[in-house]
Amino acid sequence: MTKREKLLLKASVAFALLFAIAPTVNAMHIMEGYLPAGYCVAWGVICLPFLIAGFISLKNKIKTNRRNLTLIAMSGAFIFVISSLKIPSVTGSCSHMTGTGLGAILFGPASVSVLGIIVLIFQAVLLAHGGLTTLGANTFSMAVAGPLVAFGIYKLCGKLNVNRRVSVFLAAFLGDIFTYCVTSVQLALAYPSEVGGTAASAVKFLGVFAPTQMPLAVIEGILTVVIVIGLETYAVPELRNIGFLKGKEAE
Amino acid sequence: MIVIDKLCYQSKLRYVNASEKFVYAVLTLAMCVASRSALTAAVVFFVNVYLTVAKGGIPFARYGKLLLIPAAFLLVSTTALVVNLSRVPLDAFAFPMGGWYLTGSTSSVLEALRLCYKALAAVTCLYFLSLTTVMTDILGVLRKLHIPGLVIELMMLIYRFIFLLMETASAITTSQNSRLANRDYRTKLRSFGGMGSALLVRSIKRSGALYDAMEARCYDGELKVLPEERPAKKREILFIAGYETVLLGMAVWSWVR
């Protein structure tokens, strides 16, 4: 073998190993202990206003109708269960949805911020996805940034009269992509590259996670559309209950 | 249904005072993340494995498998940390690729290694908590920390609903499988979506029924549970205090050195 062939072989082995060892593809939770202490606190503080806003909105919802308490709790459990189930994936590795895009479309971004942090705590403690020190960073990317973008795009598409299925797909897909970008930037800020600084580091993180995250985002988009179609067919009164369909649209 | 939850209920440390375990896990985690030395990480790692496996009676094979859960993330992101694409080769390794080099410096490799064992040690802290303290006990501790009642109540309900919904989901999936709903990729996607929407409809119905049941039992805005008090032993508190002081010393030493 020439030197170049050897190198190619090595590179391909490394690449294959990377995919062989990565059997579970989660939405990108930053693992426990992976961020320096300062960043853990900072991301937590950044999340605070969103959490407080979410808390107040939940409180008002419950005040207007007490029955909403169990409904909100059920939606939280729904997000957790949807994100813990294996979804069909192309590569055969087992992957999971984030479910927050769907949550944001159905329940609004304010409730998803509080439900999101609760779900993330449960995911850390019960499933070992994510962690307690990285809770702030993960909350920001998955329970604040992603749902906000998903909800914004969904509303924007509604204003522009885009087909509802297309807009649901776009919302879930782009929400997922945005979550993945935010997580990469969070990692890059904590660990800037020696060559090229934070920007180069962000590109590297985006690059290594792209092979798992891009297909996942597409699948998440498709599944969200299928779920919403199912709901529109069978659950109009329930959807009206949670405020997803307003009176006119439901007919 | 959830492996960690099931193991946790079997742990021999389950009936130790919950606040004590919580404080131990959180303090150790903080020390571990704040410290820069490999020694701290090693001490934390082995003490936690000893406590969870030997004292708690969690099967070692199970524990090892759980430790592999974050391995994928660790591997992928550490690769991103170490490997650079640059025109000048750095000192640790360099593979030429055309006019560029896939390269990394010794200091970054060392830094990445340090990060790896720090993160693994932190994961054992999390596992200590989740494999010895059941969720309802953790909620009790959070209540003592004055987390708003609404959040605790939501967490309690969500924790309960998770198992209801998982059971429903697995029943739906079983019945779908028995009707050949997973024969190719298209049907797989469609049946997953169908399951998701059926799950949401059922859960909304269930939540209504649950509220009726709660109201029939005089629910008036507050869920009251009777916590069981298991006082912490003095010896254990002293041990934890001593251990954390040692860790703090090591963390401080790793910074001033």
XYZ file of C-alpha atoms in Angstrom:
508
model
C 0.000 0.000 0.000
C 1.173 3.461 -0.670
C 1.190 5.983 2.101
C -1.918 7.688 0.796
C -3.865 4.420 0.581
C -2.930 3.596 4.147
C -4.174 6.961 5.258
C -7.446 6.522 3.420
C -7.902 3.118 5.005
C -7.254 4.552 8.456
C -9.701 7.372 7.872
C -12.425 5.018 6.667
C -11.909 2.723 9.663
C -12.189 5.672 11.992
C -15.336 6.822 10.236
C -16.901 3.362 10.402
C -16.033 3.071 14.100
C -17.675 6.372 14.804
C -20.950 5.060 13.450
C -20.606 1.580 14.907
C -20.117 2.935 18.412
C -22.976 5.417 18.139
C -25.954 3.087 18.431
C -28.329 5.577 19.987
C -28.912 8.878 18.305
C -30.573 11.283 20.653
C -31.567 14.761 20.036
C -28.337 16.427 21.041
C -28.398 16.541 24.812
C -25.097 17.861 26.122
C -23.942 15.169 28.528
C -23.463 15.597 32.280
C -20.276 17.390 33.220
C -19.310 18.328 29.668
C -19.541 22.104 30.164
C -17.293 24.190 32.443
C -18.949 25.408 35.648
C -19.245 29.042 34.512
C -21.158 28.103 31.370
C -23.539 25.865 33.312
C -24.542 28.791 35.525
C -24.658 31.328 32.684
C -27.014 29.248 30.517
C -29.213 28.636 33.524
C -29.471 32.374 34.140
C -30.272 33.035 30.467
C -33.147 30.550 30.685
C -34.652 32.162 33.780
C -36.773 34.899 32.120
C -38.291 32.372 29.704
C -39.050 29.988 32.536
C -40.657 32.708 34.632
C -42.770 33.850 31.674
C -43.786 30.238 31.077
C -44.594 29.730 34.732
C -46.839 32.802 34.828
C -48.625 31.758 31.645
C -49.219 28.264 33.053
C -50.493 29.711 36.286
C -52.978 31.905 34.423
C -54.130 28.977 32.325
C -54.845 27.006 35.469
C -56.545 29.966 37.084
C -58.959 30.360 34.163
C -59.835 26.687 34.254
C -58.611 24.335 36.942
C -59.080 21.355 34.660
C -56.122 22.606 32.664
C -53.762 21.296 35.358
C -54.140 17.653 34.418
C -54.228 18.586 30.751
C -50.895 20.428 31.007
C -49.347 17.599 32.990
C -50.583 15.119 30.407
C -49.001 17.186 27.624
C -45.700 17.133 29.505
C -45.864 13.374 29.862
C -46.778 13.132 26.177
C -43.661 15.084 25.173
C -41.521 12.832 27.375
C -43.008 9.593 26.077
C -42.851 10.674 22.419
C -39.193 11.613 22.896
C -38.345 8.359 24.660
C -39.816 6.039 22.025
C -37.645 4.597 19.309
C -38.580 6.027 15.961
C -38.113 4.240 12.654
C -34.775 5.354 11.235
C -33.087 4.736 7.929
C -29.707 3.591 9.223
C -31.012 1.013 11.680
C -29.546 2.781 14.671
C -32.141 3.701 17.239
C -33.047 7.346 17.346
C -35.495 9.537 19.219
C -37.620 12.578 18.440
C -37.297 15.776 20.437
C -41.051 16.243 20.521
C -40.626 19.870 21.500
C -41.553 21.128 18.026
C -44.818 19.243 18.199
C -45.319 20.502 21.745
C -44.735 24.111 20.718
C -47.212 23.863 17.835
C -49.879 22.212 19.983
C -49.472 23.903 23.354
C -47.589 27.162 22.605
C -43.954 28.043 23.370
C -44.637 29.478 26.836
C -45.964 26.256 28.339
C -43.289 24.242 26.544
C -40.502 26.129 28.330
C -41.625 24.935 31.770
C -42.749 21.524 30.538
C -39.455 21.284 28.648
C -37.288 21.762 31.716
C -39.366 19.205 33.637
C -39.056 16.742 30.768
C -35.307 17.380 30.609
C -34.958 16.691 34.342
C -36.823 13.421 33.889
C -34.730 12.565 30.840
C -31.545 13.184 32.817
C -32.601 11.246 35.897
C -34.603 8.424 34.311
C -32.978 7.975 30.906
C -29.486 9.438 31.439
C -29.914 11.752 28.436
C -28.398 15.105 29.317
C -27.521 15.994 32.872
C -28.103 18.179 35.889
C -25.169 20.568 35.399
C -25.949 20.955 31.706
C -29.653 21.405 32.418
C -29.464 25.154 31.755
C -27.770 24.801 28.383
C -30.055 21.971 27.302
C -33.128 23.874 28.445
C -32.091 26.867 26.381
C -31.526 24.871 23.198
C -34.405 22.394 23.492
C -37.100 24.039 25.568
C -36.619 27.703 24.627
C -34.833 28.265 21.305
C -36.148 25.286 19.322
C -39.818 25.652 20.326
C -39.724 29.441 19.789
C -38.448 28.985 16.245
C -40.914 26.165 15.568
C -43.814 28.232 16.845
C -42.657 31.364 15.001
C -42.377 29.518 11.713
C -45.730 27.854 12.211
C -47.409 31.218 12.830
C -45.542 32.874 9.965
C -46.639 30.144 7.571
C -50.187 30.611 8.818
C -49.990 34.338 7.987
C -48.572 33.584 4.549
C -51.344 31.050 3.876
C -48.969 28.157 3.396
C -50.578 24.719 3.392
C -50.924 23.612 7.005
C -49.107 20.315 6.518
C -46.169 22.034 4.884
C -46.029 24.577 7.674
C -46.127 21.872 10.358
C -43.303 20.067 8.603
C -41.242 23.241 8.275
C -41.849 24.185 11.903
C -40.779 20.820 13.311
C -37.888 20.430 10.870
C -36.435 23.914 11.332
C -37.052 23.828 15.086
C -34.969 20.672 15.250
C -32.218 22.109 13.065
C -32.131 25.254 15.151
C -31.827 23.234 18.365
C -28.884 21.399 16.866
C -27.227 24.642 15.747
C -27.703 26.234 19.174
C -26.194 23.206 20.895
C -23.200 23.302 18.563
C -22.690 26.982 19.299
C -22.998 26.337 23.033
C -20.269 23.692 22.802
C -18.143 25.963 20.630
C -18.417 28.884 23.051
C -17.214 26.662 25.865
C -14.458 25.059 23.806
C -13.126 27.437 21.140
C -10.802 25.866 18.617
C -7.062 26.604 18.763
C -7.085 27.320 15.058
C -9.788 29.824 14.175
C -11.464 30.288 17.595
C -15.138 29.921 18.367
C -16.387 30.115 14.778
C -14.154 27.287 13.583
C -15.118 25.235 16.603
C -18.823 25.779 15.877
C -18.304 24.583 12.312
C -16.540 21.478 13.617
C -19.352 20.633 16.044
C -21.974 21.268 13.371
C -19.997 18.993 11.072
C -19.596 15.996 13.374
C -23.222 16.009 14.459
C -24.684 16.676 11.003
C -24.729 13.017 9.810
C -26.982 12.031 12.692
C -28.962 15.217 13.165
C -29.975 16.087 9.593
C -31.849 12.825 8.849
C -33.312 12.988 12.332
C -34.738 16.451 11.679
C -36.340 15.285 8.425
C -37.877 12.252 10.126
C -39.078 14.395 13.001
C -40.743 16.746 10.509
C -42.488 13.898 8.701
C -43.640 12.230 11.911
C -44.970 15.505 13.287
C -47.022 15.983 10.129
C -48.377 12.427 10.338
C -49.327 12.934 13.986
C -51.039 16.253 13.246
C -52.961 14.689 10.327
C -54.119 11.923 12.640
C -55.205 14.455 15.224
C -57.066 16.597 12.713
C -58.941 13.536 11.530
C -59.907 12.028 14.849
C -59.573 14.616 17.580
C -61.130 17.919 16.558
C -62.883 18.553 19.915
C -59.711 17.734 21.841
C -57.632 19.996 19.628
C -60.081 22.802 20.182
C -59.801 22.140 23.903
C -56.069 22.752 23.967
C -56.487 25.810 21.773
C -54.780 24.392 18.676
C -57.782 24.761 16.393
C -59.754 27.966 16.697
C -63.525 27.729 16.080
C -63.494 28.482 12.357
C -60.594 26.275 11.319
C -62.149 23.298 12.990
C -65.033 23.093 10.596
C -40.335 -0.090 31.625
C -37.667 2.496 32.373
C -34.536 0.592 33.365
C -33.072 3.200 35.701
C -36.353 3.638 37.543
C -36.727 -0.104 38.004
C -33.175 -0.534 39.287
C -33.651 2.394 41.624
C -36.562 0.731 43.383
C -34.342 -2.310 44.028
C -31.437 -0.328 45.444
C -30.429 -1.086 49.008
C -29.806 2.614 49.584
C -33.376 3.484 48.649
C -34.489 4.039 52.243
C -31.576 6.254 53.250
C -32.661 9.843 53.899
C -33.401 11.438 50.534
C -32.081 14.929 51.306
C -28.797 13.398 52.381
C -28.402 11.536 49.086
C -29.479 14.580 47.108
C -27.033 16.891 48.856
C -24.238 14.350 48.453
C -24.872 13.913 44.722
C -25.248 17.610 43.948
C -22.240 18.738 45.991
C -20.016 16.048 44.536
C -21.197 16.955 41.061
C -20.369 20.610 41.668
C -16.886 19.778 42.990
C -16.271 17.440 40.110
C -17.219 20.023 37.481
C -15.338 22.842 39.218
C -12.149 20.878 39.746
C -9.448 20.636 37.103
C -7.485 17.681 38.411
C -7.647 14.127 37.161
C -7.297 12.857 40.703
C -10.583 14.436 41.819
C -12.378 12.869 38.875
C -10.870 9.457 39.650
C -11.798 9.674 43.345
C -15.350 10.770 42.539
C -15.719 8.050 39.916
C -14.587 5.176 42.123
C -16.397 6.332 45.257
C -19.638 6.672 43.297
C -19.260 3.302 41.592
C -18.534 1.734 44.987
C -21.550 3.374 46.596
C -23.963 2.575 43.769
C -22.811 -0.928 42.915
C -21.388 -2.374 46.123
C -23.518 -0.526 48.678
C -26.614 -0.099 46.548
C -26.550 -3.575 45.047
C -27.024 -2.508 41.418
C -25.722 -5.289 39.132
C -22.314 -4.269 37.797
C -23.079 -5.349 34.221
C -26.177 -3.160 34.182
C -24.193 -0.244 35.544
C -21.536 -0.659 32.878
C -24.164 -0.635 30.165
C -25.678 2.528 31.587
C -22.268 4.183 31.528
C -22.176 3.547 27.781
C -25.286 5.666 27.148
C -23.399 8.982 26.976
C -20.439 7.333 25.197
C -21.728 8.248 21.741
C -21.968 11.924 22.574
C -18.595 11.849 24.317
C -16.874 10.223 21.373
C -18.350 12.434 18.678
C -17.890 15.749 20.403
C -14.402 14.926 21.667
C -13.421 14.155 18.082
C -14.606 17.619 17.179
C -12.558 19.083 20.022
C -9.294 17.387 19.130
C -9.250 17.456 15.340
C -8.481 20.698 13.536
C -8.252 21.460 9.851
C -5.327 23.774 9.263
C -2.555 24.656 6.826
C 0.178 24.210 9.467
C 0.617 20.866 11.235
C 0.355 20.995 15.054
C 2.516 18.981 17.421
C 0.430 15.942 18.497
C -0.585 14.411 15.160
C -1.041 15.556 11.578
C -2.500 13.784 8.571
C -1.816 15.577 5.304
C -4.849 16.049 3.059
C -3.982 17.863 -0.109
C -2.563 21.204 1.005
C -4.233 20.969 4.429
C -3.644 18.981 7.582
C -6.060 17.122 9.852
C -4.166 17.964 12.966
C -4.248 18.497 16.706
C -1.967 19.840 19.412
C -0.753 17.996 22.478
C -2.378 20.496 24.813
C -5.777 20.060 23.175
C -5.497 16.264 23.331
C -4.678 16.487 27.050
C -7.512 18.947 27.582
C -9.957 16.626 25.787
C -8.801 13.645 27.851
C -9.291 15.640 31.044
C -12.756 16.618 29.871
C -13.606 12.964 29.138
C -12.849 11.680 32.589
C -14.349 14.697 34.231
C -17.592 14.113 32.324
C -17.604 10.388 33.132
C -17.083 11.138 36.819
C -19.946 13.647 36.656
C -22.143 10.993 35.065
C -21.504 8.666 38.006
C -22.769 11.420 40.333
C -25.971 11.631 38.325
C -26.267 7.843 38.367
C -25.766 7.753 42.117
C -28.773 10.016 42.490
C -30.976 8.311 39.923
C -30.080 4.764 41.001
C -30.628 5.255 44.729
C -33.332 7.907 45.044
C -36.797 7.332 43.621
C -38.432 10.231 41.825
C -41.073 10.821 44.498
C -38.297 11.225 47.085
C -36.459 13.684 44.834
C -39.692 15.671 44.538
C -39.900 15.719 48.338
C -36.425 17.234 48.470
C -37.344 19.812 45.830
C -40.355 20.762 47.915
C -38.060 21.374 50.875
C -35.972 23.626 48.598
C -39.084 25.794 48.072
C -39.479 25.125 44.361
C -42.942 26.567 43.498
C -45.752 24.177 44.387
C -47.218 24.282 40.901
C -43.992 22.961 39.369
C -43.730 20.148 41.924
C -47.359 19.218 41.365
C -46.841 19.161 37.615
C -43.736 17.003 38.041
C -45.616 14.587 40.252
C -48.475 14.259 37.791
C -46.133 13.990 34.808
C -44.127 11.267 36.522
C -47.311 9.312 37.105
C -48.604 9.884 33.555
C -45.339 8.806 31.933
C -45.968 5.206 32.921
C -49.630 5.304 31.922
C -48.745 6.675 28.510
C -45.838 4.297 27.980
C -48.115 1.378 28.711
C -50.692 2.688 26.249
C -47.997 3.332 23.648
C -46.544 -0.142 23.965
C -50.008 -1.717 23.741
C -50.732 0.255 20.565
C -47.360 -0.711 19.095
C -47.930 -4.392 19.879
C -51.291 -4.367 18.179
C -49.836 -2.512 15.209
C -47.037 -5.063 14.912
C -49.494 -7.922 14.992
C -51.256 -6.299 12.039
C -48.056 -6.002 9.983
C -47.812 -2.273 10.467
C -44.008 -2.336 10.443
C -43.343 -4.212 7.252
C -41.532 -1.445 5.397
C -40.270 2.018 6.049
C -43.368 3.816 4.798
C -45.762 1.866 6.972
C -43.373 2.226 9.911
C -43.524 5.996 9.662
C -47.271 5.965 9.215
C -47.902 3.666 12.136
C -45.603 5.647 14.413
C -47.534 8.791 13.537
C -50.841 7.024 14.055
C -49.649 5.786 17.410
C -48.573 9.320 18.365
C -51.916 10.877 17.552
C -53.904 8.079 19.190
C -51.691 8.501 22.242
C -52.409 12.219 22.462
C -56.164 11.704 22.092
C -56.168 9.045 24.779
C -54.032 11.116 27.093
C -56.318 14.134 26.777
C -59.322 11.929 27.587
C -57.454 10.373 30.492
C -56.478 13.732 31.900
C -60.148 14.720 32.023
C -61.054 11.513 33.791
C -58.220 11.982 36.240
C -59.367 15.478 37.083
C -62.871 14.155 37.779
C -61.396 11.496 40.037
C -59.323 14.067 41.890
C -62.277 16.377 42.323
C -64.398 13.493 43.627
C -61.736 13.089 46.309
C -61.936 16.728 47.435
C -59.118 18.193 45.330
C -59.014 21.926 45.914
C -55.879 23.162 44.237
C -53.268 21.261 46.180
C -52.113 17.667 46.000
C -51.300 16.480 49.480
C -48.991 13.537 49.991
C -47.690 12.141 53.247
C -43.905 12.030 53.115
C -42.191 9.328 55.131
C -39.455 10.739 57.313
C -36.295 8.745 57.587
C -33.839 10.739 59.673
C -30.262 10.833 58.442
C -27.650 9.099 60.584
C -25.089 11.386 62.190
C -22.233 9.154 61.093
C -23.287 9.389 57.452
C -23.570 13.172 57.605
C -20.096 13.412 59.099
C -18.739 11.125 56.405
C -20.301 13.205 53.648
C -19.100 16.465 55.188
C -15.553 15.096 55.473
C -15.571 13.734 51.938
C -16.848 16.984 50.436
C -14.238 18.978 52.360
C -11.506 16.756 50.922
C -12.946 17.217 47.424
C -13.173 20.978 47.941
C -9.548 21.018 49.044
C -8.544 19.084 45.946
C -10.557 21.394 43.698
C -9.005 24.505 45.239
C -5.552 22.944 44.992
C -6.119 22.167 41.306
C -6.866 25.854 40.699
C -4.047 27.493 42.684
C -1.385 25.069 41.479
